[in-house]
XYZ file of C-alpha atoms in Angstrom:
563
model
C 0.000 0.000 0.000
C 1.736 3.708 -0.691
C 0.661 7.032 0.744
C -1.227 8.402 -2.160
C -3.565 6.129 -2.829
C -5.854 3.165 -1.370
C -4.889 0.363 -3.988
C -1.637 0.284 -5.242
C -2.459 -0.537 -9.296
C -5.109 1.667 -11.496
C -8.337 1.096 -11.550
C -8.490 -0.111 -15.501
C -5.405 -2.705 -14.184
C -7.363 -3.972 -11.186
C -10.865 -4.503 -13.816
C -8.476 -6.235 -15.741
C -6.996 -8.369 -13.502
C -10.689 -10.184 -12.926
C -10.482 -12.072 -16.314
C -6.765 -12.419 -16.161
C -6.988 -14.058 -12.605
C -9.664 -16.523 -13.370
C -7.371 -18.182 -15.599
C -4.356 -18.010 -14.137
C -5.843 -19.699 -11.440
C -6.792 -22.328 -13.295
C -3.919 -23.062 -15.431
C -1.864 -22.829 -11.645
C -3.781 -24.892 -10.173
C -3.408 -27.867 -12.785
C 0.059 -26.963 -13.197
C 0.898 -27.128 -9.322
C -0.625 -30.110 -9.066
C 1.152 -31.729 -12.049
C 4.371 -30.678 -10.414
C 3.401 -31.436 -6.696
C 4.032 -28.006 -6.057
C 2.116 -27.087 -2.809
C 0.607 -30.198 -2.344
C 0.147 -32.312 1.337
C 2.862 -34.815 -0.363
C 5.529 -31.595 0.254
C 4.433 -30.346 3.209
C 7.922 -30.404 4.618
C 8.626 -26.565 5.025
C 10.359 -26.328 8.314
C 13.399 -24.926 10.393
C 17.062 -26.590 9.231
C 18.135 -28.292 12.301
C 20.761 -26.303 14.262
C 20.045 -22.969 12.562
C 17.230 -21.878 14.002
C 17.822 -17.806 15.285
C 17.681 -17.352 19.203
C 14.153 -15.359 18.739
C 11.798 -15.391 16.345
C 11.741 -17.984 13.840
C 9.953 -20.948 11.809
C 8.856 -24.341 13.171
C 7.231 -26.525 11.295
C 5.473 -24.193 9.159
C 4.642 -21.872 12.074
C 6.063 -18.632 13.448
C 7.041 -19.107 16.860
C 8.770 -17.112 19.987
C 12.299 -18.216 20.892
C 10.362 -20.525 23.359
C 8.569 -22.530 21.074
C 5.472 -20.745 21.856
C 3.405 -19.837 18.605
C 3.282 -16.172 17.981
C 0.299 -15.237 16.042
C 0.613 -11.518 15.125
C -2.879 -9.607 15.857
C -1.851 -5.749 14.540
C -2.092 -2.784 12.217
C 0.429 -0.984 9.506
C 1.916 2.527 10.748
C 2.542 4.818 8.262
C 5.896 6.493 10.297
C 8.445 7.132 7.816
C 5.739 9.646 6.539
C 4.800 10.885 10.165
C 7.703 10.225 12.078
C 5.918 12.834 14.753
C 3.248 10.167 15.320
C 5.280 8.122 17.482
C 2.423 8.309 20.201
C 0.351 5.779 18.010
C 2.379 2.643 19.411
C 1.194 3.136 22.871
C -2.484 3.673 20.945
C -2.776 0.652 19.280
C -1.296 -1.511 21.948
C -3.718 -0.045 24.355
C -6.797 -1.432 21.325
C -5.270 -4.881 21.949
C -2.858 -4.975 19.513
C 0.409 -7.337 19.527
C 2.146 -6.332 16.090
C 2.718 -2.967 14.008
C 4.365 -3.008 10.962
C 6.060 -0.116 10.615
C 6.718 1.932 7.188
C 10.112 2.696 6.351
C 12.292 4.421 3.487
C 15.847 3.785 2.402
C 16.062 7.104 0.729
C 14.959 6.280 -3.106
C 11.877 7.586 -3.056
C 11.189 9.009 0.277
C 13.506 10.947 3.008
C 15.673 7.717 4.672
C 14.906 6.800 8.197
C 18.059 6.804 9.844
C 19.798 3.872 11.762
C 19.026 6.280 15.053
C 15.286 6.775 14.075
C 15.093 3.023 13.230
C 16.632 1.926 16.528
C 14.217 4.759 18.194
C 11.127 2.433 17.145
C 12.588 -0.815 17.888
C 13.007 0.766 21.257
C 9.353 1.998 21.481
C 8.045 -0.669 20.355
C 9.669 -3.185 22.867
C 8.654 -0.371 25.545
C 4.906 -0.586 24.182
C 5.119 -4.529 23.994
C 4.839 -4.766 20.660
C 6.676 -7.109 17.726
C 7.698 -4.833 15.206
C 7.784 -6.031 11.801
C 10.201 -3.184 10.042
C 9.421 -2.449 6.228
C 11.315 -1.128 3.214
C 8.584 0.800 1.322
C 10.286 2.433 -1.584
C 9.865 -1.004 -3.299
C 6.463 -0.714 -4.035
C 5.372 -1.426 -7.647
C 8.652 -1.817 -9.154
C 8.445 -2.611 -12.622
C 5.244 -1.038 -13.102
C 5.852 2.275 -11.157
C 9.417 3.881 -12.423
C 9.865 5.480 -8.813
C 10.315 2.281 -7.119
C 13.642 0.839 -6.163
C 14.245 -2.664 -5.977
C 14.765 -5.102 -3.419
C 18.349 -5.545 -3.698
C 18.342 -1.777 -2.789
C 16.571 -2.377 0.502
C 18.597 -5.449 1.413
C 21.481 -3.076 1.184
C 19.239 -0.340 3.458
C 19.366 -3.807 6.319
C 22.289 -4.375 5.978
C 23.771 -0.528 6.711
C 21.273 -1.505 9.822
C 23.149 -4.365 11.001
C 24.398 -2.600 14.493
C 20.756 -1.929 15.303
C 19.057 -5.119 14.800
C 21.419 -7.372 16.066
C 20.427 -8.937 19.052
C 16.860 -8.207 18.606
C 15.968 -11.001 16.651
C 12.749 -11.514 19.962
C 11.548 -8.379 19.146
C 11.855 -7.562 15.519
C 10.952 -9.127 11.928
C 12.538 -7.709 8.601
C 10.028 -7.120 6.001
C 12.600 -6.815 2.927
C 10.304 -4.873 0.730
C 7.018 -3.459 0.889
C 4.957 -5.027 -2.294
C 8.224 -5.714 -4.336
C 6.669 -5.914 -8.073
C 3.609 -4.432 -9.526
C 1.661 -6.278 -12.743
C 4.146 -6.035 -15.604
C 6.027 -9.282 -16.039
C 5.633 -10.356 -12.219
C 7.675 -13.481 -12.760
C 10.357 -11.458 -12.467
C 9.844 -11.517 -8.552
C 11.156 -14.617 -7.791
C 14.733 -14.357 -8.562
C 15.505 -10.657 -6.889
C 14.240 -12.098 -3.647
C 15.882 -15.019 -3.897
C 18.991 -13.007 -4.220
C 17.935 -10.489 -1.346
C 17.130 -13.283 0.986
C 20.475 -14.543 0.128
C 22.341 -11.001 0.324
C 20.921 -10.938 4.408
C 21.723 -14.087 5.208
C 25.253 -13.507 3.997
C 25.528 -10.662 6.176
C 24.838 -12.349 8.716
C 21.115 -11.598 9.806
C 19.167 -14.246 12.096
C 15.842 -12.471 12.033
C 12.816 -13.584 10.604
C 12.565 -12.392 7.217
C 9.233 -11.533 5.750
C 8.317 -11.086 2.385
C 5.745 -9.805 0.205
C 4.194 -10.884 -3.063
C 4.195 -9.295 -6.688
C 1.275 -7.770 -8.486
C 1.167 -5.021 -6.368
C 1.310 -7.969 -2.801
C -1.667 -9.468 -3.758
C -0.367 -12.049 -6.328
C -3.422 -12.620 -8.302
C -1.303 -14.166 -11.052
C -0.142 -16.949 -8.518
C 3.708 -16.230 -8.826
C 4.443 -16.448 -5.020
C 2.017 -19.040 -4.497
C 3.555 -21.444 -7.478
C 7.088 -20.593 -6.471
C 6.919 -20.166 -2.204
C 8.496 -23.667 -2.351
C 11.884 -22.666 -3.816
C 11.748 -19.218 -2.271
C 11.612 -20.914 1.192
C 14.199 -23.305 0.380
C 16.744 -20.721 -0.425
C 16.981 -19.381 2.947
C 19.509 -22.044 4.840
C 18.318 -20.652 8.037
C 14.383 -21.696 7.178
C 13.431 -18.558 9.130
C 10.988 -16.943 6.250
C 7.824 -16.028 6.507
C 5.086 -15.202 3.240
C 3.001 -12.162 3.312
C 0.168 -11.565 1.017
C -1.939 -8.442 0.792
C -5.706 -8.455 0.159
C -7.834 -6.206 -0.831
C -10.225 -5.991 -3.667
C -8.828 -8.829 -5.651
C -9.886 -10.998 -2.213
C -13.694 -10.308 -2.606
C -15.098 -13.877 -2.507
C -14.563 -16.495 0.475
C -13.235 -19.154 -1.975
C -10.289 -16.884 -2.949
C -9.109 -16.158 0.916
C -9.583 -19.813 1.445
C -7.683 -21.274 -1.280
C -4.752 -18.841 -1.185
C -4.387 -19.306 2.631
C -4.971 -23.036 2.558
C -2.331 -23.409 -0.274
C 0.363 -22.447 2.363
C -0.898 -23.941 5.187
C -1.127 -27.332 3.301
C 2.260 -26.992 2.216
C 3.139 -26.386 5.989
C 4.858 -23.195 4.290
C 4.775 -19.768 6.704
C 1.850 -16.921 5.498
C 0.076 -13.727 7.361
C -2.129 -11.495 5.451
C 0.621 -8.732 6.143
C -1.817 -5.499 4.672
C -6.084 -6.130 3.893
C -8.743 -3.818 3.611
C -12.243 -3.929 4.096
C -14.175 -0.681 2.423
C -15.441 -1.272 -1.225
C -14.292 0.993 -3.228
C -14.756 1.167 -7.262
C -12.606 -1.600 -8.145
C -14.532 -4.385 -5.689
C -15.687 -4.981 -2.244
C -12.645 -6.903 -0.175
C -14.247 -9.908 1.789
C -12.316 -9.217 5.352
C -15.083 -11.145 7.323
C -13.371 -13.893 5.811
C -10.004 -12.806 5.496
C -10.268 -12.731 9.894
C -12.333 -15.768 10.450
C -9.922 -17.706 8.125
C -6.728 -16.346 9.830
C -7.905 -17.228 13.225
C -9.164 -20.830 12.299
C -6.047 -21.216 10.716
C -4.238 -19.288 13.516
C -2.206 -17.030 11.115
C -1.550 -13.330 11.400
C -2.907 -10.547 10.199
C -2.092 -6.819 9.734
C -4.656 -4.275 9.073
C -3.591 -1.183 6.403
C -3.765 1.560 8.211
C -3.936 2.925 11.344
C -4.443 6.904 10.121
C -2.905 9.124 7.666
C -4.054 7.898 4.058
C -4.018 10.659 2.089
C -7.580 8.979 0.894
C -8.754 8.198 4.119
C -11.078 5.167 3.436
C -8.427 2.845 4.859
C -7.978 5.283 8.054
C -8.375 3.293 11.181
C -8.394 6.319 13.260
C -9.587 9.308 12.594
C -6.289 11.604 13.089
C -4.198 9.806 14.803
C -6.693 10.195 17.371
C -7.563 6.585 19.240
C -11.088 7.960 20.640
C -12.201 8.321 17.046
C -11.949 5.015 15.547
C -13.195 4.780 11.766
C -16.366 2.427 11.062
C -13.421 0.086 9.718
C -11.404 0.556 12.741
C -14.351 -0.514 14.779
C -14.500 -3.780 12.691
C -10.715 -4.575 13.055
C -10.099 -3.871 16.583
C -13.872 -4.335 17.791
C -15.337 -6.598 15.615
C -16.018 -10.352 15.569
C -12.227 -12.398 14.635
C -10.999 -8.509 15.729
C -7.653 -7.761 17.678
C -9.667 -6.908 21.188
C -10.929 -10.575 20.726
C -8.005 -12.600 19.285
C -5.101 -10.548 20.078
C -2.474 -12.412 22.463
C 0.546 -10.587 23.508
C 4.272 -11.918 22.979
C 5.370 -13.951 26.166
C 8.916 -12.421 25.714
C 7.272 -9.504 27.257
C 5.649 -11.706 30.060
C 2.639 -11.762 28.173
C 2.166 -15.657 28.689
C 4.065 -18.390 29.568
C 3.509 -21.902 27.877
C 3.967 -24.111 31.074
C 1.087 -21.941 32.174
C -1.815 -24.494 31.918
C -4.280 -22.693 35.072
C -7.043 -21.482 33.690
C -8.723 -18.216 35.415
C -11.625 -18.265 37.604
C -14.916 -17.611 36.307
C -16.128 -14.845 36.477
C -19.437 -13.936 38.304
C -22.893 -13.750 36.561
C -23.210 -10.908 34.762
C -25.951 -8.371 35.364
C -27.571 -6.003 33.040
C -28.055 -2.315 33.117
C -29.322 0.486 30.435
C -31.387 -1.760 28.843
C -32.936 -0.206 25.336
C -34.805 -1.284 22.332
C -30.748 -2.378 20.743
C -28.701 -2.321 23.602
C -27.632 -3.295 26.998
C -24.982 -3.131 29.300
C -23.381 -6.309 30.865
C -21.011 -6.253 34.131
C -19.359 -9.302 36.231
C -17.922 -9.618 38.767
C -13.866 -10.052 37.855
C -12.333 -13.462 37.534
C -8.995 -13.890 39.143
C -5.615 -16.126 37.569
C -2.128 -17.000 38.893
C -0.463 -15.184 36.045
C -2.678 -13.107 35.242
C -6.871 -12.360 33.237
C -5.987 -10.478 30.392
C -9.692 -10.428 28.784
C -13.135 -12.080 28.541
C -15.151 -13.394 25.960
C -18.847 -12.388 25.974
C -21.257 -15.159 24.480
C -24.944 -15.548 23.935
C -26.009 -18.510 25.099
C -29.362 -20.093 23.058
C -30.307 -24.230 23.693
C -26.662 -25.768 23.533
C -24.742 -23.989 21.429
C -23.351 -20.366 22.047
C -22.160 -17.754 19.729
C -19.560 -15.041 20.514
C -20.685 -11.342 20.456
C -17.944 -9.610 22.122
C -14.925 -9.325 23.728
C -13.264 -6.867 26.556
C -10.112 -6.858 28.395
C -12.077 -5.129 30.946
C -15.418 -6.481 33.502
C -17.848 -4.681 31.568
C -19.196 -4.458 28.052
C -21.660 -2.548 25.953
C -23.772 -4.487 23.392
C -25.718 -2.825 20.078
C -27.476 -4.096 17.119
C -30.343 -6.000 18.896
C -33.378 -6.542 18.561
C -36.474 -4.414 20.269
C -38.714 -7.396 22.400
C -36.111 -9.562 22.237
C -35.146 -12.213 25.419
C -31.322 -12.894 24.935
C -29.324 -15.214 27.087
C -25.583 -14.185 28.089
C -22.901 -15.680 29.622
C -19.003 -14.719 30.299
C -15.251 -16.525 29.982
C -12.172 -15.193 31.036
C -8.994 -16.244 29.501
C -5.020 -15.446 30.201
C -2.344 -14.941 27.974
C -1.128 -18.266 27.605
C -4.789 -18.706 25.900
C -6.350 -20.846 28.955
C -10.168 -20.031 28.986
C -12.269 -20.184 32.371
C -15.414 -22.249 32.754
C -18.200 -20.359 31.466
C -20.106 -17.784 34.046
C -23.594 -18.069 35.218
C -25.775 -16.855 32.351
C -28.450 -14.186 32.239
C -31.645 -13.573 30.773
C -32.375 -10.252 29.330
C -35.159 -9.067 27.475
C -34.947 -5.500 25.238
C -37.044 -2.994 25.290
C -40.288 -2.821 22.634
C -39.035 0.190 20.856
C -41.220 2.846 20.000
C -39.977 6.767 18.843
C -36.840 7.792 20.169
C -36.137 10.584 22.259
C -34.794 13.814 20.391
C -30.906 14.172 20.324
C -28.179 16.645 19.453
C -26.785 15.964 16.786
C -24.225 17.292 13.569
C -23.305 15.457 10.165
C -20.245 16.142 8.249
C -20.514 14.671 4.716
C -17.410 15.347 2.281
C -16.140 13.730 -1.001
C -13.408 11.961 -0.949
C -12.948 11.064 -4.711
C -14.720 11.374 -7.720
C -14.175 9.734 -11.417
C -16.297 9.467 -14.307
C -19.959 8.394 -13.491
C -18.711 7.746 -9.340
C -17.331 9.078 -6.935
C -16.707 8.310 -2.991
C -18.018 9.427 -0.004
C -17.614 9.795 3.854
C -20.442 11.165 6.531
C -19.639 11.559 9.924
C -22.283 11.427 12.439
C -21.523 13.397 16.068
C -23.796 12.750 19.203
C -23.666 16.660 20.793
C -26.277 15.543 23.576
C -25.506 13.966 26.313
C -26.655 10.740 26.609
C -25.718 7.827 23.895
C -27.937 7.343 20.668
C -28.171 3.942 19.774
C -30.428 2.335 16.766
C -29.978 5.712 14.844
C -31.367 6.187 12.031
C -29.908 8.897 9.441
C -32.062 10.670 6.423
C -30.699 12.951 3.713
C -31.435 13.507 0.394
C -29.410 13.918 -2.887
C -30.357 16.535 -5.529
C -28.636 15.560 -8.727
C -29.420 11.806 -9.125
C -27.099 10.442 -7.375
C -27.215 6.891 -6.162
C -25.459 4.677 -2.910
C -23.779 1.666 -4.462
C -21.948 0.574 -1.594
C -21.678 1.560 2.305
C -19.706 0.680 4.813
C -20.632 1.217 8.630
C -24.515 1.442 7.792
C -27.108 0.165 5.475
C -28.755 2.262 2.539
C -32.417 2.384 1.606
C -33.570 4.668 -1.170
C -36.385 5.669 -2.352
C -35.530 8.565 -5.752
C -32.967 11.036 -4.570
C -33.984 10.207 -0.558
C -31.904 7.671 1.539
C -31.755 6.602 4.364
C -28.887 5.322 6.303
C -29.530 2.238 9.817
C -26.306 1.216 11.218
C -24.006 -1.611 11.080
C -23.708 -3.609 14.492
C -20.288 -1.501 15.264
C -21.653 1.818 14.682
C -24.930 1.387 15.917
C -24.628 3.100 19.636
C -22.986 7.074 19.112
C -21.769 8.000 22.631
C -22.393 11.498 23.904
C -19.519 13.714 22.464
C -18.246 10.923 20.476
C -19.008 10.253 16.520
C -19.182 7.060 13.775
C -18.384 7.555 10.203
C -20.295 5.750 7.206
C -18.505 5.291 3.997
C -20.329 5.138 0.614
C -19.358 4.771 -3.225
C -22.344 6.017 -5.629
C -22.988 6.564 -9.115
C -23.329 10.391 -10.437
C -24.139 12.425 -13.526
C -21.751 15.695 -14.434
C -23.220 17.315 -11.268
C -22.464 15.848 -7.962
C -24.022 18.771 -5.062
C -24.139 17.519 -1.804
C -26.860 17.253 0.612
C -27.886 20.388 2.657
C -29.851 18.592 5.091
C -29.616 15.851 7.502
C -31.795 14.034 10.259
C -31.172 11.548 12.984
C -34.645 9.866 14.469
C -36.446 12.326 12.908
C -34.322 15.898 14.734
C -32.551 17.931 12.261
C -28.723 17.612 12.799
C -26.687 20.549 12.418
C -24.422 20.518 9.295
C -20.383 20.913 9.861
């Protein structure tokens, strides 16, 4: 992913690619399994005996801690090398749960060069926010296709002038060679320049981990990484390499995530979904319900793109930097079911877990339930208590003998949204610790929801803005703020467009309209606005030459100030 935009290939490439990938698939399929190329029979990807590094490395197909203890990275993508003010945003996204960032770095081609000083600066701040830092070259992106890109022998040169810093933090840190090394045009090309980098750090002398990412712009839609991870893996002596593969809007069915993922996994060859997005856009809607669920059943990583600071902001997780103003899509990833509140484990090298630690916490007590409304509730327990440690619990709703998961907290309360008005619901609490041993399951409770009815009138303003336009489309972002002083929940928003404009796609709501009127209900994460606080829908739509935008906005029927 680079600064300036929210895919990393035009939008006439990525239509093109649709065609293009359907076949390739095909004819890589047949031809991988002609060749026994990622098939069970050479499952055999694993750690040479006697080299594995002293931290962070490959086992049997898995990343795990110098310990043996699998390390699952739960995270986001930090944009530094272009805000290197922002340091701040470690401590904010390990206080959201998260285990990982990846940070974005420069060697100096295209962008001003982090220095060995600033790099060992966010080693140091991330080990002080216990976090694993996965350190990226991103002046790589696109090369071949994008003339400003350098290549990766370039940034294996950038490591290696590095060498002081790293060494002896091979617990802490993983070395991302380049940042989406090869954009559409001839993406074979890939495999032999990281070959050779791979080859270049291990010469020098590097132990780390060493990550790397796939061609056509990361998300290898032509199959190159996937038909050649095999010979790629072998060529590191060390067998401490990890895949990455980037989804986004090539990833918009279940079947792809599953089959790409699966591929690896049944090779027992090392993958994370290092960068994915979630927000349509006008090249496709990225499936990231199933991108999450897949990478926890599978227990792989995953790496959000990006915690703030797109210059299109439809990726932004927060909203400035700013943790109290999560995006509708940073809801989802830190909030969300499969999300990093729920999932997220810390690193035992910080004393985040400790795999002989097989006590499970307490229960906790029965939960009770307090502002009760037509869509939400409150639930509170009493805390559950551990030898290490409880480092979060895992709300379910409990119905005959099965339960489902609705949320998760690492604290002994929870709010819940998105239900339904005259509703009984049945809940019930674990706690867990972070060596991943769950409780036995609380007492449960019964809680019916209010009937519903009009809703009280609230304060409110609506920003709405364009964020991009092109022929016949364009994108766009509405921000919904709560100036009473009690929380709105089951909103419901009403504008109207004057020029024939029409909603294609949202994100954090759902559209109904009727002509130029819509109206907007909300998704399950942006369904309660707190008092002072604000959720953001995104939208693409369809547009003549004229594209005004509304004057006038309602929420439950009371006219919201426009900002």
């Amino acid at each position: 992913m680079t600064r300036n935009t929210t895919r990393s290939a035009a939008p006439g490439v990525l239509r093109r690619r649709r065609v293009a990938a359907l076949l390739t698939r095909l004819v890589t399929l047949l031809g991988l399994v002609a060749l026994g190329v990622l098939g069970p029979a050479t499952a055999h990807a694993q750690s040479s005996p006697g080299a594995l590094a002293t931290g962070l490395h490959i086992s049997d197909g898995r990343l795990v801690e110098g310990n043996g203890n699998d390390f699952i990275m739960r995270g986001v993508n930090h944009a530094h090398t272009w805000y290197p003010g922002e340091t701040q945003s470690l401590a904010d996204v390990k206080a959201l749960g998260a285990n990982t960032v990846r940070v974005v770095l420069s060697n100096g081609h295209r962008w001003t060069k982090n220095s060995a000083a600033d790099v060992a600066g966010i080693v140091s701040q991330c080990k002080a926010n216990r976090l694993i830092c996965v350190l990226e070259v991103h002046d790589t992106t696109g090369y071949g296709e994008d003339a400003a890109a350098g290549t990766l022998d370039q940034a294996a040169d950038y490591w290696i002038g590095l060498k002081d810093v790293l060494a002896g933090e091979e617990n802490y840190v993983i070395v991302n060679i380049g940042n989406e090394p090869w954009g559409n045009t001839n993406p074979a090309g890939w495999t032999d320049p990281t070959i050779a980098a791979i080859k270049k750090l291990r010469n020098a002398g590097f132990e780390h981990t060493i990550m790397v990412d796939a061609p056509n712009w990361g998300q290898d839609w032509q199959g190159v990484m996937r038909a050649n991870a095999q010979a790629v893996y072998d060529a590191d002596t060390t067998g401490n390499l990890i895949f990455s593969i980037h989804m986004y809007s090539v990833y918009d069915t279940a079947q792809e995530i599953t089959d790409y993922l699966n591929a690896f996994v049944n090779a027992g060859l090392p993958i994370l979904i290092g960068e994915f997005g979630g927000p349509p856009d006008q090249w496709g809607d990225p499936d990231e319900d199933t991108m999450m669920a897949a990478a926890q059943q599978l227990r792989l990583g995953y790496l959000a793109w990006s915690w703030s600071g797109n210059t299109d902001p439809i990726l932004d997780l927060s909203i400035g930097f700013d943790p109290s103003r999560l995006s509708s899509w940073g809801q989802r990833i830190f909030n969300g079911a499969n999300g990093i509140a729920q999932t997220s484990r810390e690193a035992t090298v910080f004393g985040g877990g400790n795999p002989g630690d097989t006590q499970a916490p307490t229960a906790p007590g029965t939960p009770t339930a307090s502002a009760v409304t037509a869509t939400s509730l409150t639930l509170a327990w009493t805390a559950a208590t551990d030898n290490v440690g409880v480092t979060g619990y895992d709300v379910v709703r409990v119905s005959g003998g099965s339960e489902t998961t609705v949320a998760a907290s690492t604290t002994n309360t929870v709010a819940l949204t998105g239900l339904t008005a005259d509703t009984t619901y049945t809940f019930a609490v674990y706690a867990r610790d972070a060596a991943g041993n769950r409780s036995a399951r609380s007492a449960t409770v019964n809680v019916t929801t209010d009937e519903g009815g009009s809703t009280p009138g609230v304060g409110c303003s609506v920003g709405y803005r364009v964020v991009g336009e092109w022929p016949g489309g364009f994108q766009g972002e509405i921000t919904i703020r709560n100036t009473g002083t009690t929380a709105i929940s089951g909103w419901t928003l009403a504008f109207a467009f004057a020029n024939g404009q029409t909603v294609t796609n949202m994100w954090g709501g759902t559209p109904t309209q009727n002509g130029g009127a819509v109206s907007v209900t909300p998704a399950s994460y942006t369904s309660t606005i707190p008092a002072a606080g604000s959720v953001t829908v995104g939208f693409t739509g369809s547009k003549s030459a004229t594209n005004t935008a509304p004057t006038a906005f309602s929420l439950n029927g009371t006219t919201c100030a426009t900002t």
